[in-house]
Short mmCIF file of N, CA and C in Angstrom, two decimals:
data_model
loop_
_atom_site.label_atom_id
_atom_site.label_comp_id
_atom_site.label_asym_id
_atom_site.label_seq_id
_atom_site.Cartn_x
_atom_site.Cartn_y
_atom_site.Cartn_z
N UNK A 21 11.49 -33.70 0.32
CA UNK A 21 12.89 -33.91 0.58
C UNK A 21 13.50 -34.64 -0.60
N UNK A 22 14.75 -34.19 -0.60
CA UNK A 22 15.48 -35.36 -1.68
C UNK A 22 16.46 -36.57 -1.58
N UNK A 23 17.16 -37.00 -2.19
CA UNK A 23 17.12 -38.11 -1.85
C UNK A 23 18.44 -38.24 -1.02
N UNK A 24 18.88 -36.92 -0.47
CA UNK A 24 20.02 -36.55 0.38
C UNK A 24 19.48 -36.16 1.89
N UNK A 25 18.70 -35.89 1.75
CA UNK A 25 17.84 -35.85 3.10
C UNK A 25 17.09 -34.40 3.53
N UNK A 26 17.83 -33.77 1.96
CA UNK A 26 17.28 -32.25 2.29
C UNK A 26 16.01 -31.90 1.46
N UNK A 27 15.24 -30.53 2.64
CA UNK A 27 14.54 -30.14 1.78
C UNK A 27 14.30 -29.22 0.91
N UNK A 28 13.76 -29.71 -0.47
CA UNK A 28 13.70 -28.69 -1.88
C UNK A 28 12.63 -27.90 -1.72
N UNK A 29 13.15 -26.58 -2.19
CA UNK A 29 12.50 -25.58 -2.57
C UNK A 29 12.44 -25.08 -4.07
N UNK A 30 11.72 -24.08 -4.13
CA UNK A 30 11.99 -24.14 -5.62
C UNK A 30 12.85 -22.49 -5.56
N UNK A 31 13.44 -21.70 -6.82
CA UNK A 31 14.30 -20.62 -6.87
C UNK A 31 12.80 -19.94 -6.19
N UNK A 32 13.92 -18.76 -5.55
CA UNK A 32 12.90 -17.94 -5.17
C UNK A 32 12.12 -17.94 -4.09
N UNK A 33 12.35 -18.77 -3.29
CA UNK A 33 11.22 -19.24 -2.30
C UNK A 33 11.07 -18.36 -0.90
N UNK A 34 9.99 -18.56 -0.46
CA UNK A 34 9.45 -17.37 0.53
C UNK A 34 8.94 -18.43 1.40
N UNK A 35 9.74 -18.29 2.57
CA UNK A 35 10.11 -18.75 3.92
C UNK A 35 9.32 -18.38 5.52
N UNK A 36 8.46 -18.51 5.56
CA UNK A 36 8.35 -17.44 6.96
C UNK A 36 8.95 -18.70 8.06
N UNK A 37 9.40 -17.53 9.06
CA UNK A 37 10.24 -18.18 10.65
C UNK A 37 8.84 -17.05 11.61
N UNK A 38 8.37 -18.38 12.08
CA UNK A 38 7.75 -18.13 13.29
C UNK A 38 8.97 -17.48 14.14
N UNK A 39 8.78 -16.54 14.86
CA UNK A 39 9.53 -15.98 16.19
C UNK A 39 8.99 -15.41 17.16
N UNK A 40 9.70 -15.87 18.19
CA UNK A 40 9.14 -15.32 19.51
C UNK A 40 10.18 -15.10 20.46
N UNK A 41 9.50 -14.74 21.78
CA UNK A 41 11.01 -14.81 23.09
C UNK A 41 11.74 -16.11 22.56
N UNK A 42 11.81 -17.16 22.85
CA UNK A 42 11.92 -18.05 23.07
C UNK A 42 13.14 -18.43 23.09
N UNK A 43 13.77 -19.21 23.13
CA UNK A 43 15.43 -19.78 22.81
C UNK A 43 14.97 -20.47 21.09
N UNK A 44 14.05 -21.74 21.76
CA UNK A 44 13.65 -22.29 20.84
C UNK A 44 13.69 -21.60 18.97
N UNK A 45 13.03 -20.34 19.56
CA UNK A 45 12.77 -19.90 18.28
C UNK A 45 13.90 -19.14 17.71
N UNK A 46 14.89 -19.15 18.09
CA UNK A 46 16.61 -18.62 17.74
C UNK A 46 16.80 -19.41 17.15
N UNK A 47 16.74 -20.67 17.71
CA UNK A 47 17.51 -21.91 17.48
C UNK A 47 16.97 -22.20 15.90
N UNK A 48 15.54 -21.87 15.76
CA UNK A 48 15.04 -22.51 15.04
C UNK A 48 15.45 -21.28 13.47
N UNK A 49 14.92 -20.62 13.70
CA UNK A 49 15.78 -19.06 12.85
C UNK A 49 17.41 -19.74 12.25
N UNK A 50 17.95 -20.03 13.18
CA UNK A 50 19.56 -20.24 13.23
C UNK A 50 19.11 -21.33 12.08
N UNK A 51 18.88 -22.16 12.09
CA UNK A 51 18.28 -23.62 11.47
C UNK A 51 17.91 -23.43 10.34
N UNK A 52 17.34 -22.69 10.09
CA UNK A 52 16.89 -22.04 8.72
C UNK A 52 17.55 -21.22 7.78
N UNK A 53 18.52 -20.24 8.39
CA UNK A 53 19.52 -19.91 7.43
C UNK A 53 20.63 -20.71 7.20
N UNK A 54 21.07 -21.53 8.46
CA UNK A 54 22.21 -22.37 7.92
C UNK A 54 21.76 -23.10 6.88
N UNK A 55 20.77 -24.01 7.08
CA UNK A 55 20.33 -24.71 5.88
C UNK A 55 19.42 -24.46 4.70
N UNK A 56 19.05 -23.07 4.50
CA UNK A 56 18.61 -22.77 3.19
C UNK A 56 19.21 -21.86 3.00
N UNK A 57 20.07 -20.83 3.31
CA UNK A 57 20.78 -19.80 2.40
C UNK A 57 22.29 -20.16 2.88
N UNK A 58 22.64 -21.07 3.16
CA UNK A 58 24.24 -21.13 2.85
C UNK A 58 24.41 -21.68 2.18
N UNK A 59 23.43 -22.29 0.87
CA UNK A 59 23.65 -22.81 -0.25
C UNK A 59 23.82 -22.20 -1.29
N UNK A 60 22.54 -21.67 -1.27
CA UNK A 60 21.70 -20.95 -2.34
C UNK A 60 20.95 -19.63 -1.74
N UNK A 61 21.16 -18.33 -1.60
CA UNK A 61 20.26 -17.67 -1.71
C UNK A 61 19.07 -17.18 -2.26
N UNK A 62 19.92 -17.00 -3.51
CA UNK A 62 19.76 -15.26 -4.50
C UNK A 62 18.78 -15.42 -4.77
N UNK A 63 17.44 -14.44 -4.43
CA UNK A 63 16.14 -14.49 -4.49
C UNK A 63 15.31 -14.54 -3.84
N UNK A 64 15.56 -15.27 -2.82
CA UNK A 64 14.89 -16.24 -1.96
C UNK A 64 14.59 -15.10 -0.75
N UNK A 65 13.54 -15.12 -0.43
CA UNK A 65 12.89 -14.28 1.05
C UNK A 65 12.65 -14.72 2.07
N UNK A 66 13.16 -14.28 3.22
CA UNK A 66 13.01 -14.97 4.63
C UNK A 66 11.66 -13.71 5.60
N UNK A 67 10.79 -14.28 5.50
CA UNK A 67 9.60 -13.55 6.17
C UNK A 67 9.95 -14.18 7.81
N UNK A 68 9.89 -12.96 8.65
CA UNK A 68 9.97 -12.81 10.31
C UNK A 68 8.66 -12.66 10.75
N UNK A 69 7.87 -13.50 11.11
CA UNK A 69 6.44 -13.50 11.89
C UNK A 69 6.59 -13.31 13.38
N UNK A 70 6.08 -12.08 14.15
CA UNK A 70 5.86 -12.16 15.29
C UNK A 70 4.28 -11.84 15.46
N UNK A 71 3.28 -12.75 16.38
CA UNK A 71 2.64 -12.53 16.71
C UNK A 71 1.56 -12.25 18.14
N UNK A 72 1.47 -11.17 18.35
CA UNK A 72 1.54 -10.48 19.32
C UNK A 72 -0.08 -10.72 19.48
N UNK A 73 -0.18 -11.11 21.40
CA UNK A 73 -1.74 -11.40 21.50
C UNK A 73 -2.48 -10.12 21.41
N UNK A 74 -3.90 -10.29 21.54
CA UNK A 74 -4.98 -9.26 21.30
C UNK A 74 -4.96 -8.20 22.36
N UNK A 75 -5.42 -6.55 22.10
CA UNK A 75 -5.47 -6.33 23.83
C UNK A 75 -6.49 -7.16 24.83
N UNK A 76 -6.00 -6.84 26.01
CA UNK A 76 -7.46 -7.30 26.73
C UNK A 76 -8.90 -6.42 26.71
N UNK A 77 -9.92 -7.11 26.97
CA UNK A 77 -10.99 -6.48 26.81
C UNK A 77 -11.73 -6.20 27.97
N UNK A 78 -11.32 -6.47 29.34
CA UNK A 78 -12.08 -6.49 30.47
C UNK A 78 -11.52 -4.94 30.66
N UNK A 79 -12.75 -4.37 32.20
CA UNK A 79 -12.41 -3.20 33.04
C UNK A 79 -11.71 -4.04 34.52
N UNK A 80 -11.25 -2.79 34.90
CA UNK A 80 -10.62 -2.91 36.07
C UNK A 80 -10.55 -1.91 36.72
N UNK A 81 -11.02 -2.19 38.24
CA UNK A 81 -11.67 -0.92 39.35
C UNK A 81 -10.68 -0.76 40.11
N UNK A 82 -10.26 0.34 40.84
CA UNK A 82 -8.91 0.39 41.52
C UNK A 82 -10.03 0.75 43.31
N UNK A 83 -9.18 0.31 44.15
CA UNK A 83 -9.53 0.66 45.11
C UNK A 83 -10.71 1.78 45.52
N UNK A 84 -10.23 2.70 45.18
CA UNK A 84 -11.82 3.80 44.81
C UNK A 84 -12.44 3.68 43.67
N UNK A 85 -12.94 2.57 43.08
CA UNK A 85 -13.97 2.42 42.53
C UNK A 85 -13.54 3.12 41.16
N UNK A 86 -12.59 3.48 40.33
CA UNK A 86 -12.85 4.61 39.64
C UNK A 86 -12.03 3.80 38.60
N UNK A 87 -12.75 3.64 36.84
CA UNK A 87 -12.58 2.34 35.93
C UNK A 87 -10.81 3.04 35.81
N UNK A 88 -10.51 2.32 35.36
CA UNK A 88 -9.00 2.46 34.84
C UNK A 88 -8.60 1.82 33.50
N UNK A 89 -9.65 0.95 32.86
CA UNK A 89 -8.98 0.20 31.63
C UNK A 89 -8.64 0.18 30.73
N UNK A 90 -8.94 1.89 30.58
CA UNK A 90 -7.89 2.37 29.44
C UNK A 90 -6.51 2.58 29.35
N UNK A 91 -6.14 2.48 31.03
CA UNK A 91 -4.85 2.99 31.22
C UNK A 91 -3.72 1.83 31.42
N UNK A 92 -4.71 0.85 31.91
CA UNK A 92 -4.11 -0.83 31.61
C UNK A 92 -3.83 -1.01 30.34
N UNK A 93 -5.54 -1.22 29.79
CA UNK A 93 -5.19 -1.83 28.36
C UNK A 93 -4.38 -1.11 27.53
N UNK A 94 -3.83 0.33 27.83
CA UNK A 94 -2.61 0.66 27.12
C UNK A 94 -1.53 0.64 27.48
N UNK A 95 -1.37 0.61 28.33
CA UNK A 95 -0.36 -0.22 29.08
C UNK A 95 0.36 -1.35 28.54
N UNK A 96 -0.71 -2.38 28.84
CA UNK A 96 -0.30 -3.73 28.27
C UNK A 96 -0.12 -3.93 26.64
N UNK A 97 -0.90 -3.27 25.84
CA UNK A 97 -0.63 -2.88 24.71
C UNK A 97 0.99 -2.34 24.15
N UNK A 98 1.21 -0.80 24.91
CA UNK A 98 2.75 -0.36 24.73
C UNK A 98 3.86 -1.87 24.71
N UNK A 99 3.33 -2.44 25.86
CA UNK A 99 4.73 -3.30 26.12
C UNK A 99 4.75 -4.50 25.38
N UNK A 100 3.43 -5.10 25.00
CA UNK A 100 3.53 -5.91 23.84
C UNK A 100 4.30 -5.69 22.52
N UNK A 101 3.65 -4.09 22.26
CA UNK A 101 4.23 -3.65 20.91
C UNK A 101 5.89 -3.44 21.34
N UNK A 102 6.49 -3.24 22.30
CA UNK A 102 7.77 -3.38 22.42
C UNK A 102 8.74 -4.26 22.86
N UNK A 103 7.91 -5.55 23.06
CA UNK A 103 8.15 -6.60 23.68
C UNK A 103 8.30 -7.54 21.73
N UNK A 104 7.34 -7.06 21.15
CA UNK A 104 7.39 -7.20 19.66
C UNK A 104 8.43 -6.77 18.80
N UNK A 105 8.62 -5.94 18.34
CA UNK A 105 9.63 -4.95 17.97
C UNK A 105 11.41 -5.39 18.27
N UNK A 106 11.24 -5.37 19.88
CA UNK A 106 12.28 -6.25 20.52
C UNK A 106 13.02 -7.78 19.86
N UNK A 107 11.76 -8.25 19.29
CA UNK A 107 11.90 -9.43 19.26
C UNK A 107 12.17 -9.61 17.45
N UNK A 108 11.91 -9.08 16.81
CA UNK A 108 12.03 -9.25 15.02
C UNK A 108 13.01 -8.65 15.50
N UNK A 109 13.48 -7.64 15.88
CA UNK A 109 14.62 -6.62 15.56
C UNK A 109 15.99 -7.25 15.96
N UNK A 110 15.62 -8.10 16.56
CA UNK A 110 16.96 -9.49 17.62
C UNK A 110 17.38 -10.54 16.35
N UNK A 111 15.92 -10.90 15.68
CA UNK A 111 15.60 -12.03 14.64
C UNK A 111 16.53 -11.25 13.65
N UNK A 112 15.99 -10.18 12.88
CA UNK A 112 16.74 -9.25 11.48
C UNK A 112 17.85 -8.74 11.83
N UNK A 113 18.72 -8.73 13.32
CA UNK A 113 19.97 -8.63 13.11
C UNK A 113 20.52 -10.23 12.79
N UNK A 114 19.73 -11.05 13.46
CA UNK A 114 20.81 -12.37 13.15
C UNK A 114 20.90 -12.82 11.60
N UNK A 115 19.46 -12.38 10.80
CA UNK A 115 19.18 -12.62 9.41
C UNK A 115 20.99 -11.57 8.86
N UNK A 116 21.02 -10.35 9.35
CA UNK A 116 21.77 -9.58 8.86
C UNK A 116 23.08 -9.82 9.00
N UNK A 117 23.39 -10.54 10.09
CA UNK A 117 24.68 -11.24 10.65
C UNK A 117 25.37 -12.24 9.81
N UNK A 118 24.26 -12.99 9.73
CA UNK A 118 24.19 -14.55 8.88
C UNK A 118 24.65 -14.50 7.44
N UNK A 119 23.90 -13.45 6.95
CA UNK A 119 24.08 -12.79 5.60
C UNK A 119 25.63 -11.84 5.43
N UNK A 120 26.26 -11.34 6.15
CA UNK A 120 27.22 -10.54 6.24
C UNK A 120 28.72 -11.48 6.44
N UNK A 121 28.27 -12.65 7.33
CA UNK A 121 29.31 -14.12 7.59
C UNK A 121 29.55 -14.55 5.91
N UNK A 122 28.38 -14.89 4.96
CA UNK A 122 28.24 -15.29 3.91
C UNK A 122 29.21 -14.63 3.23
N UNK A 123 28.86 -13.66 2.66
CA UNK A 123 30.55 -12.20 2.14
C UNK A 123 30.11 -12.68 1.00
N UNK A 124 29.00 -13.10 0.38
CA UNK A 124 28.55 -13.35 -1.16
C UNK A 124 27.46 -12.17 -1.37
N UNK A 125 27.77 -11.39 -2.15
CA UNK A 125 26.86 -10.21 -2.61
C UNK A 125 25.75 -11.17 -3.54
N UNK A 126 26.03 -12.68 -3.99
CA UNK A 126 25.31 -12.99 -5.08
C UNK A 126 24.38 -13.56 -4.19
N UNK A 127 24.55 -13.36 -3.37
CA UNK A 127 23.32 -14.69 -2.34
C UNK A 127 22.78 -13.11 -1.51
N UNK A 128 22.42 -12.66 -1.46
CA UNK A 128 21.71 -11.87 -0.95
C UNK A 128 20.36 -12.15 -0.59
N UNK A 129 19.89 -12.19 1.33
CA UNK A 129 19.07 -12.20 1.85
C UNK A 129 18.01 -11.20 1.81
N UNK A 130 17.06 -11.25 1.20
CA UNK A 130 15.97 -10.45 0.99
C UNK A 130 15.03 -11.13 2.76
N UNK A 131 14.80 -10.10 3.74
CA UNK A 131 14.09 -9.78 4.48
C UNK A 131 12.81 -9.18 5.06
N UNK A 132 11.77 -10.15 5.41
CA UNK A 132 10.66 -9.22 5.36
C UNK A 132 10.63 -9.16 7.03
N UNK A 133 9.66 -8.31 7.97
CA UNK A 133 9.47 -8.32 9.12
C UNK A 133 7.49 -8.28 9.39
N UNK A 134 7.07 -8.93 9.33
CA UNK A 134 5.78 -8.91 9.54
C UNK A 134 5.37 -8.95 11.31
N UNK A 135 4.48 -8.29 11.80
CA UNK A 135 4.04 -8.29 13.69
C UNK A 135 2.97 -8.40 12.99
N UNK A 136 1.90 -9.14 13.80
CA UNK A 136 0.63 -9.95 13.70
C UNK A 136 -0.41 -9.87 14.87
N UNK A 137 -1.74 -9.35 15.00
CA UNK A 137 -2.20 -9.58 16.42
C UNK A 137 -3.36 -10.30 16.43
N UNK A 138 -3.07 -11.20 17.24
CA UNK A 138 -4.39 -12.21 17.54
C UNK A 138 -3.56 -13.92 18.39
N UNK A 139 -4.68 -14.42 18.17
CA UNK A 139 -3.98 -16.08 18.15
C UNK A 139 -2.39 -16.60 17.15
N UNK A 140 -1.87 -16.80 18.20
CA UNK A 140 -0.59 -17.41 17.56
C UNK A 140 -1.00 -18.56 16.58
N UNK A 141 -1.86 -19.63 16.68
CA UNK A 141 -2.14 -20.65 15.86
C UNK A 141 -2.78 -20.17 14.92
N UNK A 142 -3.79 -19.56 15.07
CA UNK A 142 -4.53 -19.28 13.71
C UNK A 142 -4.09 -18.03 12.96
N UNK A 143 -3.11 -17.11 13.59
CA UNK A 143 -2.76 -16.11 12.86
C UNK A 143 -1.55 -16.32 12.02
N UNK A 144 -0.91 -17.68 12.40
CA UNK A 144 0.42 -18.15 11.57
C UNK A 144 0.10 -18.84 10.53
N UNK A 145 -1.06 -19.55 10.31
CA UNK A 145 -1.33 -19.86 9.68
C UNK A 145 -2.05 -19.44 8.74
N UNK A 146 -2.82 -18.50 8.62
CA UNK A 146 -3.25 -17.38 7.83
C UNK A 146 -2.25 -16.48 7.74
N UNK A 147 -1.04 -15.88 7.77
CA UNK A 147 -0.33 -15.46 7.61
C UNK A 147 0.49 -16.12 6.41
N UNK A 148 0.56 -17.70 6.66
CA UNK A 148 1.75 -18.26 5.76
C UNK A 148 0.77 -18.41 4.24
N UNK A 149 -0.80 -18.33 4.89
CA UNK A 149 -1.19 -18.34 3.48
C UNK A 149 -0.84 -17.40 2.86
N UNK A 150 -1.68 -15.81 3.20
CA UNK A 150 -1.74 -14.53 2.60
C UNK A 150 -0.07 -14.08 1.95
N UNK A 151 0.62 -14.94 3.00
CA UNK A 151 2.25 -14.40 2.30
C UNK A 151 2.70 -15.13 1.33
N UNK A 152 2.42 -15.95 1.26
CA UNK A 152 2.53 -16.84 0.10
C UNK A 152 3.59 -17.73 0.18
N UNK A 153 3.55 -18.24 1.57
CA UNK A 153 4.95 -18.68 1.90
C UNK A 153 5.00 -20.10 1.38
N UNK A 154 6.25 -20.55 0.92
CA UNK A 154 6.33 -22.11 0.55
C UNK A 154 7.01 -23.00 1.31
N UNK A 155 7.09 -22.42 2.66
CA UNK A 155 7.81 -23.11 4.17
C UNK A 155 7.13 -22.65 5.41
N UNK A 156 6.74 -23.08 5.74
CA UNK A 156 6.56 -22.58 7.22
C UNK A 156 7.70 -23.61 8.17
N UNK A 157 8.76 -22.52 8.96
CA UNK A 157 9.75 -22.93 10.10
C UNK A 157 9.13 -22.65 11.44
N UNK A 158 9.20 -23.25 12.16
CA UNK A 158 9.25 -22.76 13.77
C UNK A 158 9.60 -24.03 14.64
N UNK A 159 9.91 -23.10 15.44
CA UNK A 159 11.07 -23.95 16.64
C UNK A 159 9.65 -24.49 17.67
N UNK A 160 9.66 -25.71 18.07
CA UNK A 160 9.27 -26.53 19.38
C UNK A 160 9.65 -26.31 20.89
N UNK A 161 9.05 -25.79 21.77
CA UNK A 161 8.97 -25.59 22.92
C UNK A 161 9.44 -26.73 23.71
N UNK A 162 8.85 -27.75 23.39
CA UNK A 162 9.64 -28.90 24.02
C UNK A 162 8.57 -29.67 25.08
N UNK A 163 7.17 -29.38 25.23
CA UNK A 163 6.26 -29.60 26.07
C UNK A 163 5.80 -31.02 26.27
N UNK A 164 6.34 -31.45 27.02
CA UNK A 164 5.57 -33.19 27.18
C UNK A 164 4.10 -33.45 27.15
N UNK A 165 4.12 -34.39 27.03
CA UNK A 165 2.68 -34.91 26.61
C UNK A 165 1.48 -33.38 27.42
N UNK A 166 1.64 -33.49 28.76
CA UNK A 166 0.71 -32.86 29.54
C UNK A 166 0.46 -31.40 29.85
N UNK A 167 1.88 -31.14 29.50
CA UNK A 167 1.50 -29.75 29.56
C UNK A 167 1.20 -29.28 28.14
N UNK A 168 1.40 -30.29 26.83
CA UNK A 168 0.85 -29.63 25.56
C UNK A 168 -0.66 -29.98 25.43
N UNK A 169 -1.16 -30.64 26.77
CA UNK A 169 -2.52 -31.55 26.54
C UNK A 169 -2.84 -30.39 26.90
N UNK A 170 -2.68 -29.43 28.21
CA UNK A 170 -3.25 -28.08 28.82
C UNK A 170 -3.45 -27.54 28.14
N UNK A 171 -2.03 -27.10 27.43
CA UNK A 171 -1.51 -25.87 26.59
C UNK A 171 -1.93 -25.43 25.37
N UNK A 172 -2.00 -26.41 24.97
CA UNK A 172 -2.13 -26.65 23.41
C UNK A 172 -0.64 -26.50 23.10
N UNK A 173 -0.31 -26.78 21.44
CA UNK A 173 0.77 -26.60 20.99
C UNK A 173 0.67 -25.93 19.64
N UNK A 174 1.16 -24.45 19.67
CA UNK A 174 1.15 -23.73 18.70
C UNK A 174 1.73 -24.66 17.12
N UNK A 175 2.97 -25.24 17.30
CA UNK A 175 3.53 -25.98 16.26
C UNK A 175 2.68 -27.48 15.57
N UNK A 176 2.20 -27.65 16.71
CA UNK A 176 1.59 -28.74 16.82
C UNK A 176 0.23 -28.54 15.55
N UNK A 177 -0.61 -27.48 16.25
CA UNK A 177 -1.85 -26.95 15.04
C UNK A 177 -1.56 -26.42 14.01
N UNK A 178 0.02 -25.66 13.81
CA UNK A 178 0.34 -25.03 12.67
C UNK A 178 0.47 -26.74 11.14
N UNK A 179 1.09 -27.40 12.26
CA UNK A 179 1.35 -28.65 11.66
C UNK A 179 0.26 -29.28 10.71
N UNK A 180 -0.78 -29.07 11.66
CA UNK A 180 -2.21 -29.94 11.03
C UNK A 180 -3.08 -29.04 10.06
N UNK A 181 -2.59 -27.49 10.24
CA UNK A 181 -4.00 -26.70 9.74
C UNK A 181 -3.02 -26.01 8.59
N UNK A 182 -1.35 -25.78 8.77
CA UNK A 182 -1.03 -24.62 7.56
C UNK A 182 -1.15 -25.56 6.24
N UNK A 183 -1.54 -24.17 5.29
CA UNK A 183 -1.61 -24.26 4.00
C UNK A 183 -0.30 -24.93 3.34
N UNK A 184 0.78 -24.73 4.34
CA UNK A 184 2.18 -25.24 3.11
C UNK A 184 2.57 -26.11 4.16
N UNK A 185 3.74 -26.84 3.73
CA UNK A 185 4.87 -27.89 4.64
C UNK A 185 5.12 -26.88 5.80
N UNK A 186 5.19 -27.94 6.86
CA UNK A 186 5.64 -26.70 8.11
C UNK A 186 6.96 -27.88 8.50
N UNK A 187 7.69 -26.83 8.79
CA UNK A 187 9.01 -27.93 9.34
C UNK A 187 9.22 -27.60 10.59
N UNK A 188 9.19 -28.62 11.83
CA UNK A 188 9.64 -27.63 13.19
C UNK A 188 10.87 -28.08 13.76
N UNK A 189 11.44 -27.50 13.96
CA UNK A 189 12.54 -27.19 14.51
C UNK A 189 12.69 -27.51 15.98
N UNK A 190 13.24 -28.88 16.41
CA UNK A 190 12.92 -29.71 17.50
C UNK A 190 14.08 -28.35 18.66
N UNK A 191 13.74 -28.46 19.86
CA UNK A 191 14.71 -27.71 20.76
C UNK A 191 15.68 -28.45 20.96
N UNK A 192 16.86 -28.41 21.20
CA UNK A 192 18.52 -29.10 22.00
C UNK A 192 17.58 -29.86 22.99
N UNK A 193 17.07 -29.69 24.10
CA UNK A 193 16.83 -30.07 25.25
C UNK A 193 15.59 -31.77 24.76
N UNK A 194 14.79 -31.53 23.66
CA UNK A 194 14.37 -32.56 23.07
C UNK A 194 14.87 -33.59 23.04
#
């Protein structure tokens, strides 16, 4: 940070925004373009991470005995991948929105959209490596002590384990 309270990047910098359903993670998106490209763009890349869990791996017997888990696990698969899709495509209109409010052709938002499958914690974080990101953003759920003791907290491990600065993006309700 500097000695204004903001934080420096260097030209050029490559950003990933954790995203998900979430409100949180709007909020936190929103947070990130106001305060790094309504300054300064031109150059600079905003990477969209969604990461989408694994299929399942169990069978499942239907009343007559007869396996079905191919027809689940694609199932649940389809709607992930569109439950995915759904969700960057919500994120890269607001990137596109944000950028279009701006009306500066010189600041131009360069956009990436990356979908990811596995663990949200460990795949964001191997992600921000391989991308080469020099921010990691994501928005906070807001989980009190006990249910992040259950839960775990995705932001929480990104915090301790990513390769770069992670900044999170506290919720309103915080």
């Amino acid at each position: 940070m500097d000695m204004d309270g903001e934080v420096a990047l260097p030209e050029g910098r490559r950003i990933l925004v954790a995203v998900d359903e979430s409100d949180e993670s709007v909020q936190a998106l929103r947070w990130c373009l106001a305060t790094f490209f309504a300054a300064r763009g031109a150059g600079d890349t905003i990477i969209l991470l969604y990461v989408r869990p694994a299929p399942p791996t169990y069978s499942v017997l239907d009343a007559s005995g007869y396996l079905f888990a191919d027809e689940v696990t694609s199932a649940i698969d389809r709607y992930s991948r569109e439950v995915a899709d759904a969700v960057v495509e919500k994120a890269h209109k607001l990137c596109t929105l944000y950028s279009k409010e701006m009306g500066d052709d010189d600041h131009e938002m360069k956009v990436e959209v990356k979908v990811a499958v596995g663990d949200a914690r460990s795949v964001i974080c191997q992600m921000a490596d391989k991308l080469g990101a020099g921010l990691l953003v994501m928005g906070s759920h807001g989980y009190g002590f006990f249910k992040r003791a259950l839960l775990g907290s995705v932001s929480d491990y990104c915090l301790r384990n990513a390769s770069c600065p992670v900044l999170i993006v506290k919720s309103q309700h915080e």
